Short mmCIF file of C-alpha atoms in Angstrom, two decimals:
data_model
loop_
_atom_site.label_atom_id
_atom_site.label_comp_id
_atom_site.label_asym_id
_atom_site.label_seq_id
_atom_site.Cartn_x
_atom_site.Cartn_y
_atom_site.Cartn_z
CA MET A 24 -17.04 23.06 42.15
CA THR A 25 -17.75 24.68 45.49
CA ARG A 26 -19.29 28.07 44.89
CA ASP A 27 -21.77 30.42 46.43
CA SER A 28 -25.09 28.66 46.05
CA GLN A 29 -26.62 31.81 44.57
CA ARG A 30 -25.60 31.71 40.97
CA ILE A 31 -27.03 33.08 37.75
CA LEU A 32 -27.79 31.11 34.59
CA ILE A 33 -27.40 32.97 31.30
CA LEU A 34 -29.09 31.35 28.34
CA ASP A 35 -27.47 32.32 25.08
CA CYS A 36 -29.85 33.14 22.23
CA GLY A 37 -27.10 33.92 19.76
CA SER A 38 -25.88 37.37 20.71
CA GLN A 39 -22.17 38.24 20.14
CA THR A 40 -22.30 40.09 23.46
CA THR A 41 -23.62 37.24 25.65
CA GLN A 42 -20.19 36.90 27.23
CA LEU A 43 -20.32 40.58 28.17
CA ILE A 44 -23.41 39.84 30.24
CA ALA A 45 -21.42 37.18 32.08
CA ARG A 46 -18.59 39.58 32.61
CA ARG A 47 -20.88 42.25 34.13
CA VAL A 48 -22.47 39.70 36.44
CA ARG A 49 -19.10 38.59 37.66
CA GLU A 50 -18.00 42.20 38.11
CA ALA A 51 -20.88 42.38 40.56
CA ARG A 52 -19.24 39.49 42.39
CA VAL A 53 -21.98 37.02 41.49
CA TYR A 54 -21.07 33.66 39.87
CA CYS A 55 -22.71 32.86 36.57
CA GLU A 56 -22.54 30.33 33.78
CA VAL A 57 -23.57 30.56 30.10
CA ALA A 58 -25.55 27.69 28.58
CA PRO A 59 -27.32 27.18 25.20
CA TRP A 60 -30.84 28.48 24.96
CA GLY A 61 -32.10 24.94 24.47
CA MET A 62 -30.92 23.75 27.91
CA ALA A 63 -33.44 21.19 29.18
CA LEU A 64 -35.77 22.41 31.86
CA GLU A 65 -34.71 19.55 34.16
CA ASP A 66 -31.07 20.61 33.78
CA VAL A 67 -32.05 24.16 34.68
CA ARG A 68 -33.72 22.90 37.81
CA THR A 69 -30.62 20.88 38.67
CA PHE A 70 -28.43 23.96 38.19
CA GLY A 71 -30.69 25.75 40.70
CA PRO A 72 -30.22 29.37 39.50
CA ALA A 73 -31.04 32.29 41.68
CA GLY A 74 -32.00 34.02 38.49
CA ILE A 75 -32.01 33.56 34.73
CA ILE A 76 -30.92 36.00 32.04
CA LEU A 77 -32.00 35.47 28.42
CA SER A 78 -29.49 37.08 26.00
CA GLY A 79 -30.16 38.97 22.83
CA GLY A 80 -29.89 37.41 19.40
CA PRO A 81 -30.01 38.27 15.73
CA GLN A 82 -33.23 36.54 14.78
CA SER A 83 -36.96 37.24 14.89
CA VAL A 84 -39.09 35.16 17.19
CA TYR A 85 -41.12 34.23 14.16
CA ALA A 86 -38.20 33.04 12.03
CA GLU A 87 -37.70 29.37 11.29
CA GLY A 88 -35.03 27.96 13.61
CA ALA A 89 -35.18 30.96 15.96
CA PRO A 90 -34.14 30.23 19.57
CA ARG A 91 -37.17 28.98 21.52
CA PRO A 92 -36.26 28.20 25.09
CA ASP A 93 -38.59 25.99 27.17
CA PRO A 94 -41.49 28.22 28.30
CA GLY A 95 -41.36 26.30 31.59
CA LEU A 96 -38.40 28.56 32.43
CA LEU A 97 -40.87 31.35 33.13
CA ALA A 98 -42.84 29.26 35.63
CA LEU A 99 -39.95 28.21 37.91
CA ASN A 100 -40.64 30.98 40.40
CA VAL A 101 -37.15 32.31 39.58
CA PRO A 102 -36.49 35.92 38.48
CA VAL A 103 -35.93 36.23 34.73
CA LEU A 104 -34.43 39.12 32.80
CA GLY A 105 -34.92 39.09 29.03
CA ILE A 106 -32.51 41.26 27.05
CA CYS A 107 -33.48 42.35 23.46
CA TYR A 108 -34.40 39.06 21.72
CA GLY A 109 -34.77 37.51 25.18
CA MET A 110 -37.44 40.07 26.03
CA GLN A 111 -39.22 39.58 22.69
CA TRP A 112 -39.26 35.81 23.18
CA MET A 113 -40.57 36.10 26.70
CA ALA A 114 -43.35 38.45 25.65
CA TRP A 115 -44.29 36.23 22.73
CA ALA A 116 -44.16 32.99 24.81
CA LEU A 117 -46.51 34.49 27.41
CA GLY A 118 -49.11 35.72 24.93
CA GLY A 119 -47.90 39.15 23.95
CA THR A 120 -47.42 40.38 20.36
CA VAL A 121 -44.07 40.98 18.69
CA ALA A 122 -43.94 42.77 15.32
CA ARG A 123 -41.46 44.07 12.85
CA SER A 124 -40.47 47.63 13.74
CA GLU A 125 -41.12 50.24 11.10
CA ARG A 126 -37.70 51.63 11.85
CA ARG A 127 -34.84 49.48 12.97
CA GLU A 128 -32.94 50.87 15.98
CA TYR A 129 -29.22 50.26 15.99
CA GLY A 130 -26.90 52.32 18.16
CA PRO A 131 -27.40 55.02 20.76
CA ALA A 132 -30.91 56.00 21.90
CA GLU A 133 -32.52 57.74 24.87
CA PHE A 134 -34.57 55.64 27.20
CA THR A 135 -37.07 56.79 29.80
CA GLY A 136 -37.60 54.27 32.61
CA ALA A 137 -40.42 54.00 35.10
CA ALA A 138 -39.27 54.87 38.65
CA SER A 139 -41.80 52.30 39.95
CA CYS A 140 -39.90 49.46 38.26
CA LEU A 141 -37.38 47.71 40.50
CA LEU A 142 -34.70 47.86 37.77
CA PHE A 143 -34.83 51.65 37.35
CA ALA A 144 -35.62 52.83 40.89
CA GLY A 145 -33.32 55.68 41.88
CA MET A 146 -31.93 56.16 38.33
CA PRO A 147 -32.31 59.31 36.21
CA PRO A 148 -35.60 58.99 34.27
CA ALA A 149 -33.90 59.65 30.93
CA GLN A 150 -30.68 57.78 30.19
CA PRO A 151 -28.51 56.89 27.15
CA ILE A 152 -28.72 53.27 26.08
CA TRP A 153 -27.58 51.04 23.22
CA MET A 154 -30.15 49.49 20.93
CA SER A 155 -29.88 46.75 18.38
CA HIS A 156 -33.20 45.35 17.15
CA GLY A 157 -35.52 45.05 14.17
CA ASP A 158 -38.59 43.69 16.04
CA LYS A 159 -40.40 45.21 18.99
CA VAL A 160 -43.07 44.27 21.46
CA GLU A 161 -46.35 45.61 20.19
CA ALA A 162 -48.79 44.24 22.85
CA LEU A 163 -47.96 43.26 26.39
CA PRO A 164 -48.60 39.73 27.71
CA PRO A 165 -51.22 39.33 30.48
CA GLY A 166 -49.88 40.44 33.84
CA PHE A 167 -47.18 42.72 32.44
CA ARG A 168 -46.97 46.49 32.49
CA ALA A 169 -44.80 48.97 30.60
CA ALA A 170 -41.62 49.95 32.42
CA GLY A 171 -39.90 52.24 29.95
CA PHE A 172 -39.89 53.53 26.40
CA THR A 173 -37.81 55.08 23.61
CA PRO A 174 -39.03 57.29 20.79
CA ASN A 175 -39.23 54.23 18.55
CA ALA A 176 -40.27 51.56 21.09
CA PRO A 177 -43.23 52.14 23.41
CA PHE A 178 -42.43 49.03 25.36
CA ALA A 179 -38.65 49.26 25.56
CA ALA A 180 -38.91 47.78 29.08
CA LEU A 181 -41.64 45.73 30.67
CA GLU A 182 -42.20 43.87 33.93
CA ASP A 183 -44.44 41.43 35.78
CA PRO A 184 -43.55 42.28 39.39
CA GLU A 185 -45.63 39.44 40.80
CA ARG A 186 -43.71 36.80 38.91
CA ARG A 187 -40.40 38.77 38.94
CA LEU A 188 -40.21 38.71 35.13
CA PHE A 189 -38.42 41.67 33.52
CA GLY A 190 -37.67 42.58 29.90
CA ILE A 191 -35.54 45.31 28.31
CA GLN A 192 -35.17 46.01 24.58
CA PHE A 193 -31.63 47.49 24.96
CA HIS A 194 -28.27 46.04 25.94
CA PRO A 195 -27.17 46.83 29.56
CA GLU A 196 -23.97 44.83 29.13
CA VAL A 197 -22.28 47.27 26.74
CA THR A 198 -20.46 50.39 27.92
CA HIS A 199 -22.72 52.64 25.79
CA THR A 200 -25.60 51.96 28.19
CA VAL A 201 -24.39 54.25 30.93
CA GLN A 202 -26.60 52.79 33.75
CA GLY A 203 -26.27 49.22 32.49
CA ARG A 204 -24.09 47.92 35.30
CA GLU A 205 -26.41 49.41 37.88
CA LEU A 206 -29.44 47.92 36.14
CA LEU A 207 -27.87 44.42 36.20
CA ARG A 208 -26.75 44.93 39.81
CA ARG A 209 -30.33 45.74 40.79
CA PHE A 210 -31.61 42.60 39.03
CA LEU A 211 -28.97 40.50 40.77
CA TYR A 212 -29.26 41.86 44.25
CA GLU A 213 -32.78 43.18 44.46
CA ALA A 214 -34.69 40.72 42.31
CA CYS A 215 -32.53 37.61 42.74
CA GLY A 216 -31.28 38.21 46.29
CA ALA A 217 -27.65 37.66 45.35
CA ARG A 218 -25.06 38.03 48.17
CA GLY A 219 -21.99 38.77 46.03
CA GLY A 220 -19.52 36.25 47.42
CA TRP A 221 -17.73 35.24 44.25
CA THR A 222 -14.17 36.55 43.79
CA MET A 223 -11.00 35.57 41.97
CA ALA A 224 -9.70 34.14 45.25
CA SER A 225 -12.74 31.85 45.44
CA PHE A 226 -12.17 30.92 41.81
CA VAL A 227 -8.56 29.86 42.47
CA GLU A 228 -9.74 27.63 45.34
CA SER A 229 -12.55 26.03 43.38
CA ALA A 230 -10.48 25.70 40.15
CA CYS A 231 -7.77 23.77 42.10
CA GLU A 232 -10.49 21.47 43.43
CA ASP A 233 -11.79 20.93 39.92
CA ILE A 234 -8.34 20.20 38.55
CA ARG A 235 -7.55 17.65 41.29
CA ALA A 236 -10.97 16.02 40.80
CA GLN A 237 -10.42 15.73 37.08
CA VAL A 238 -6.82 14.50 36.93
CA GLY A 239 -6.36 12.70 40.26
CA GLU A 240 -2.79 11.33 40.43
CA GLU A 241 -2.30 11.50 36.64
CA ARG A 242 0.24 13.66 34.91
CA VAL A 243 -0.66 16.76 32.95
CA LEU A 244 1.20 18.08 29.96
CA CYS A 245 0.93 21.88 29.72
CA ALA A 246 1.89 24.08 26.79
CA ILE A 247 3.77 27.28 27.63
CA SER A 248 3.70 29.99 24.96
CA GLY A 249 5.03 32.87 27.04
CA GLY A 250 1.70 34.65 27.15
CA VAL A 251 -0.37 35.55 30.20
CA ASP A 252 -3.03 32.90 29.60
CA SER A 253 -0.73 29.89 29.40
CA SER A 254 1.53 31.19 32.20
CA VAL A 255 -1.42 31.65 34.62
CA MET A 256 -2.81 28.29 33.56
CA ALA A 257 0.53 26.59 34.35
CA LEU A 258 0.85 28.14 37.78
CA LEU A 259 -2.73 27.35 38.62
CA ILE A 260 -2.36 23.71 37.68
CA HIS A 261 0.97 23.50 39.48
CA ARG A 262 -0.69 24.83 42.63
CA ALA A 263 -3.31 22.10 42.26
CA ILE A 264 -1.14 19.11 41.45
CA GLY A 265 2.52 20.07 42.01
CA ASP A 266 5.15 17.93 40.27
CA HIS A 267 2.53 15.98 38.35
CA LEU A 268 2.71 18.85 35.86
CA ASP A 269 5.10 18.74 32.90
CA LEU A 270 5.64 21.98 30.97
CA LEU A 271 6.42 21.89 27.28
CA PHE A 272 7.55 24.92 25.36
CA ILE A 273 7.09 24.55 21.58
CA ASP A 274 9.16 27.16 19.75
CA HIS A 275 7.30 27.51 16.47
CA GLY A 276 9.52 30.23 15.22
CA LEU A 277 6.62 32.67 15.18
CA LEU A 278 7.22 34.44 18.50
CA ARG A 279 8.23 37.99 19.31
CA LYS A 280 11.89 38.91 19.29
CA ASP A 281 13.81 37.09 22.10
CA GLU A 282 10.61 35.45 23.34
CA ALA A 283 11.95 31.88 23.32
CA ARG A 284 14.83 32.78 25.60
CA LEU A 285 12.65 34.75 28.02
CA VAL A 286 10.08 31.98 28.37
CA GLN A 287 12.71 29.43 29.35
CA ASP A 288 14.31 31.84 31.78
CA ARG A 289 11.01 32.61 33.47
CA PHE A 290 9.71 29.11 34.09
CA ALA A 291 12.80 26.91 34.32
CA ARG A 292 14.85 29.33 36.35
CA LYS A 293 12.52 31.68 38.19
CA PHE A 294 9.59 29.40 39.00
CA GLN A 295 11.66 26.16 39.08
CA LEU A 296 9.08 24.24 37.10
CA LYS A 297 9.81 21.17 35.00
CA LEU A 298 10.15 22.56 31.49
CA LYS A 299 11.17 20.92 28.22
CA ALA A 300 11.91 23.25 25.30
CA VAL A 301 11.56 21.99 21.70
CA ASP A 302 12.57 23.89 18.61
CA ALA A 303 9.93 22.76 16.05
CA SER A 304 10.16 25.88 13.82
CA ASP A 305 11.12 23.87 10.75
CA ARG A 306 7.93 21.80 11.01
CA PHE A 307 5.73 24.88 11.42
CA PHE A 308 7.23 26.74 8.47
CA SER A 309 6.86 23.55 6.41
CA ALA A 310 3.17 23.29 7.46
CA LEU A 311 2.57 26.96 6.53
CA LYS A 312 4.26 26.77 3.17
CA GLY A 313 2.00 27.88 0.36
CA LEU A 314 -0.82 28.95 2.67
CA SER A 315 -2.24 32.44 2.54
CA ASP A 316 -5.80 32.04 3.82
CA PRO A 317 -5.91 33.09 7.54
CA GLU A 318 -8.18 30.17 8.59
CA GLU A 319 -5.93 27.66 6.84
CA LYS A 320 -2.89 29.15 8.58
CA ARG A 321 -4.53 29.02 11.99
CA LYS A 322 -5.58 25.40 11.45
CA ALA A 323 -2.11 24.49 10.19
CA VAL A 324 -0.50 25.90 13.33
CA GLY A 325 -3.05 24.14 15.57
CA ARG A 326 -2.63 20.87 13.73
CA THR A 327 1.16 20.99 13.94
CA PHE A 328 0.95 21.88 17.66
CA ILE A 329 -1.09 18.72 18.22
CA GLU A 330 1.34 16.63 16.23
CA VAL A 331 4.26 17.87 18.25
CA PHE A 332 2.35 17.38 21.47
CA GLU A 333 1.56 13.79 20.57
CA GLU A 334 5.18 13.02 19.97
CA GLU A 335 6.45 14.77 23.09
CA ALA A 336 3.77 13.25 25.21
CA ARG A 337 4.83 9.77 24.03
CA ALA A 338 8.46 10.65 24.77
CA LEU A 339 7.51 11.62 28.35
CA GLY A 340 5.78 8.30 28.95
CA ARG A 341 2.15 7.94 29.87
CA VAL A 342 0.52 11.39 30.14
CA ARG A 343 -3.25 11.30 30.15
CA PHE A 344 -4.09 15.06 30.25
CA LEU A 345 -3.24 18.04 28.06
CA ALA A 346 -3.75 21.51 29.50
CA GLN A 347 -4.80 24.39 27.22
CA GLY A 348 -4.97 28.09 28.00
CA THR A 349 -8.39 28.61 26.39
CA ILE A 350 -10.18 31.67 27.77
CA TYR A 351 -13.74 32.85 27.29
CA PRO A 352 -13.24 35.29 24.34
CA ASP A 353 -11.50 32.45 22.45
CA ARG A 354 -14.55 30.29 22.88
CA ILE A 355 -17.01 33.07 22.00
CA GLU A 356 -15.23 33.98 18.76
CA SER A 357 -15.10 30.28 17.84
CA ALA A 358 -18.85 29.99 18.76
CA ALA A 359 -17.91 27.25 21.25
CA VAL A 360 -20.12 28.32 24.15
CA SER A 361 -23.53 27.67 22.74
CA GLY A 362 -23.23 27.16 19.06
CA ALA A 363 -25.80 29.91 18.55
CA ALA A 364 -23.37 32.68 17.78
CA GLN A 365 -21.63 33.13 14.43
CA VAL A 366 -18.02 32.00 14.09
CA ILE A 367 -15.73 35.00 13.74
CA LYS A 368 -12.48 33.13 13.65
CA SER A 369 -11.22 29.77 14.85
CA HIS A 370 -8.75 29.50 17.67
CA HIS A 371 -6.11 26.76 17.65
CA ASN A 372 -6.91 25.71 21.23
CA VAL A 373 -10.69 25.62 20.85
CA GLY A 374 -12.81 22.73 19.63
CA GLY A 375 -11.19 19.71 21.28
CA LEU A 376 -8.55 17.25 20.08
CA PRO A 377 -8.58 14.76 17.21
CA GLU A 378 -9.89 11.34 18.15
CA ARG A 379 -6.54 9.70 17.57
CA MET A 380 -4.93 11.77 20.41
CA ALA A 381 -5.42 9.74 23.56
CA MET A 382 -5.38 12.72 25.87
CA GLU A 383 -8.12 14.56 27.75
CA VAL A 384 -8.19 18.36 27.88
CA VAL A 385 -7.85 20.41 31.02
CA GLU A 386 -8.98 24.06 30.51
CA PRO A 387 -9.09 25.78 33.92
CA LEU A 388 -9.41 29.28 32.41
CA ARG A 389 -12.06 28.47 29.84
CA ASP A 390 -14.76 30.60 31.51
CA LEU A 391 -12.59 33.61 32.41
CA PHE A 392 -12.22 36.92 30.66
CA LYS A 393 -8.78 38.39 30.10
CA ASP A 394 -8.91 40.78 33.08
CA GLU A 395 -10.01 37.88 35.31
CA VAL A 396 -7.04 35.83 34.13
CA ARG A 397 -4.79 38.73 35.03
CA ALA A 398 -6.34 38.93 38.48
CA VAL A 399 -5.67 35.24 38.99
CA GLY A 400 -2.08 35.74 37.87
CA ARG A 401 -1.53 38.40 40.54
CA LEU A 402 -2.93 36.07 43.18
CA LEU A 403 -0.51 33.34 42.00
CA GLY A 404 2.55 35.62 42.34
CA LEU A 405 3.19 36.71 38.78
CA GLU A 406 5.02 40.01 38.67
CA ALA A 407 2.89 43.10 37.83
CA ALA A 408 4.75 43.90 34.60
CA PHE A 409 4.09 40.41 33.24
CA VAL A 410 0.51 40.21 34.42
CA LYS A 411 -0.20 43.42 32.44
CA ARG A 412 1.33 42.01 29.34
CA GLN A 413 -0.67 42.47 26.20
CA PRO A 414 -2.25 39.44 24.47
CA PHE A 415 -0.41 37.53 21.79
CA PRO A 416 -2.21 35.17 19.38
CA GLY A 417 -1.66 31.42 19.69
CA PRO A 418 -0.57 31.13 16.02
CA GLY A 419 1.86 33.92 16.72
CA LEU A 420 3.19 36.07 13.89
CA ALA A 421 1.64 33.70 11.36
CA VAL A 422 -1.55 35.76 11.63
CA ARG A 423 0.24 39.09 11.61
CA ILE A 424 1.97 38.32 8.29
CA LEU A 425 -0.71 38.58 5.60
CA GLY A 426 -0.23 35.95 2.96
CA GLU A 427 2.32 33.14 3.00
CA VAL A 428 4.61 33.02 6.03
CA ARG A 429 8.33 32.72 5.43
CA ARG A 430 11.32 32.93 7.88
CA GLU A 431 12.59 36.14 6.33
CA ASP A 432 9.18 37.76 6.78
CA VAL A 433 9.07 36.71 10.43
CA ALA A 434 12.51 38.27 11.00
CA ILE A 435 11.27 41.60 9.46
CA LEU A 436 8.15 41.63 11.54
CA GLN A 437 9.93 40.77 14.77
CA GLU A 438 12.20 43.80 14.36
CA ALA A 439 9.39 46.18 13.42
CA ASP A 440 7.15 44.94 16.25
CA HIS A 441 10.04 45.31 18.73
CA VAL A 442 10.60 48.96 17.74
CA PHE A 443 6.87 49.73 18.05
CA LEU A 444 6.54 48.22 21.52
CA GLU A 445 9.84 49.73 22.62
CA GLU A 446 8.66 53.20 21.77
CA ILE A 447 5.25 52.60 23.39
CA LYS A 448 6.91 51.59 26.66
CA ALA A 449 9.32 54.51 26.47
CA ALA A 450 6.43 56.94 26.10
CA GLY A 451 4.64 55.42 29.10
CA LEU A 452 1.72 54.26 26.96
CA TYR A 453 1.96 50.45 27.32
CA ASP A 454 -0.71 50.21 30.05
CA ARG A 455 -3.05 52.58 28.24
CA ALA A 456 -3.10 50.55 24.98
CA ALA A 457 -4.82 47.22 25.59
CA GLN A 458 -3.03 45.66 22.62
CA ALA A 459 -0.44 47.03 20.19
CA PHE A 460 1.50 45.25 17.43
CA ALA A 461 2.81 45.48 13.86
CA VAL A 462 1.51 43.71 10.83
CA LEU A 463 3.50 42.88 7.69
CA LEU A 464 1.46 43.43 4.57
CA PRO A 465 1.86 41.38 1.34
CA VAL A 466 2.46 44.47 -0.78
CA ARG A 467 5.50 46.53 -1.77
CA SER A 468 5.71 50.24 -2.34
CA VAL A 469 8.22 52.51 -4.06
CA GLY A 470 10.40 54.68 -1.87
CA VAL A 471 13.64 56.54 -1.88
CA MET A 472 16.47 56.04 0.64
CA GLY A 473 19.90 57.64 0.26
CA ASP A 474 18.98 58.98 -3.16
CA GLU A 475 18.28 55.37 -4.29
CA ARG A 476 14.95 53.94 -5.36
CA THR A 477 13.56 51.20 -3.10
CA TYR A 478 10.70 48.78 -3.63
CA ASP A 479 10.17 47.27 -0.20
CA ARG A 480 7.53 46.01 2.26
CA VAL A 481 4.78 47.89 4.09
CA VAL A 482 4.25 47.59 7.84
CA ALA A 483 0.90 48.46 9.41
CA LEU A 484 0.79 49.46 13.08
CA ARG A 485 -2.27 48.49 15.19
CA ALA A 486 -3.12 49.67 18.74
CA VAL A 487 -6.51 49.51 20.45
CA THR A 488 -8.25 50.36 23.73
CA THR A 489 -10.78 47.92 25.10
CA GLU A 490 -12.25 46.60 28.34
CA ASP A 491 -13.26 43.15 27.15
CA TYR A 492 -11.60 42.49 23.77
CA MET A 493 -15.00 41.93 22.22
CA THR A 494 -15.35 45.59 21.19
CA ALA A 495 -12.41 47.96 20.76
CA ASP A 496 -11.46 51.39 19.54
CA TRP A 497 -8.17 52.44 17.87
CA PHE A 498 -5.66 54.17 20.08
CA ARG A 499 -5.08 57.90 19.49
CA PHE A 500 -1.28 58.33 19.35
CA ASP A 501 -0.02 61.88 18.76
CA HIS A 502 1.52 62.56 15.41
CA GLU A 503 5.01 63.08 16.78
CA PHE A 504 4.96 59.60 18.29
CA LEU A 505 3.82 57.96 15.05
CA ALA A 506 6.43 59.87 13.15
CA ARG A 507 9.17 58.70 15.49
CA VAL A 508 8.09 55.06 15.24
CA SER A 509 7.80 55.24 11.46
CA SER A 510 11.27 56.79 11.12
CA ARG A 511 12.88 54.14 13.34
CA ILE A 512 11.22 51.21 11.53
CA VAL A 513 12.09 52.47 8.08
CA ASN A 514 15.69 53.24 9.08
CA GLU A 515 16.34 50.25 11.33
CA VAL A 516 14.37 47.38 9.77
CA ARG A 517 15.92 46.24 6.50
CA GLY A 518 13.23 45.46 3.85
CA VAL A 519 10.65 48.03 5.02
CA ASN A 520 10.16 51.47 3.41
CA ARG A 521 6.64 52.48 4.43
CA VAL A 522 4.61 52.46 7.65
CA VAL A 523 0.82 52.95 7.97
CA TYR A 524 -1.45 53.18 11.02
CA ASP A 525 -4.77 51.26 11.37
CA VAL A 526 -7.65 53.40 12.56
CA THR A 527 -10.42 50.75 12.40
CA SER A 528 -12.53 49.94 15.49
CA LYS A 529 -14.02 46.53 16.43
CA PRO A 530 -16.58 46.13 15.02
CA PRO A 531 -16.36 46.30 12.05
CA GLY A 532 -12.80 45.03 12.16
CA THR A 533 -11.31 42.49 14.50
CA ILE A 534 -8.36 43.38 16.71
CA GLU A 535 -6.02 41.06 14.77
CA TRP A 536 -5.85 41.44 11.04
CA GLU A 537 -6.31 37.72 10.54
#
């Protein structure tokens, strides 16, 4: 891929926020890639980074199996920034001492940085940061000096200016660290000499080159779900290879209300792309029958998708490539980037294809965050209203119906979800809530309607605000709005007599319930 030669290598030591580091680097218009902490030194040299960032991680440097990158990384004459565990490993590897902290720091703290340090020059001396550590650097390695402290960590930042090695105990990638973006920008531009030439326009150009290089004159089968990710993926691949792209819309019966019709109208009529629509809902409901565990449901949907794709691919003739709309958060939550992070939930389009399926995967969006995908969509001509559309899970309503999934439950949830989103749009709140949806719970509650006793289902409403979908906070609707939505759902959706609102942030919860 043709890119600015100045790129950053991020080595993942197991942090759940490693992808946020990549996001911040790209926001600074510098290209970066994430690789496992165990990347061979020769491969690092081949990559030719302008700088290296070592992520945080949950382990102690002394723990068995803890990430231990090649110490040769620190002798490449390339600037290195160690974050949290990355700093601890760097200090330990170069002869410093790391010890268990008497008091674990997790959450907000006040950091005082040294103005003489390149990373903090021009910043307020005292600044709020976000900590998450149990160990701390107790003695500096030779050649290093202290560059900042907190009340609980005398070496919360350290540097070796001669070798351009820097370490910080806190997380600059999270929004809670107010000066975090500026700190990273200073590392990228001042320490690494980055020029900032990477943009979404350059991504589109290089992605098309990659797609053409991978598929040549072969045909590509692309799944369209109606969501932003698959839509942008389809338009990007079509720009690269034109009519060698075949679109396939699998209606699994688990979409939002009227979604199947809207998908076909958009791609077959508006964009004039080759689209085949298949109603496979019977097969999906059959595959989901008797399943209540969320992981089993996700895997059942993914397995059935693959089966249908195999059959449709054979019907189309020889198709060598299958396109998938995998994006970065999917891979992170499935621990597919480095294998160091903990799996949160599996994604139906992450992890490859079964060996029996004679198709290779094309994933042009696999390293993009959701906001980057939206930016690409705008460049490719998608209308603004659609580009801003909120995410929808690949398994659809199967993971918004807790317990076994039946057709009648899907019909109830479609109506409740439609009412919720309709009211959000009418109130002008759709662009303020990053994601909003209804969930059908596997419980019934007693109610009274028209002087008659009811014993019907419970719907939970969920809405969140987030920048990156890796952390999120619940959306603060006013009481009148919630009362209006609740009244409409109970009165208009047969089978529901109670509505509740979810006020859980991420973490500890995930955005989806399953």
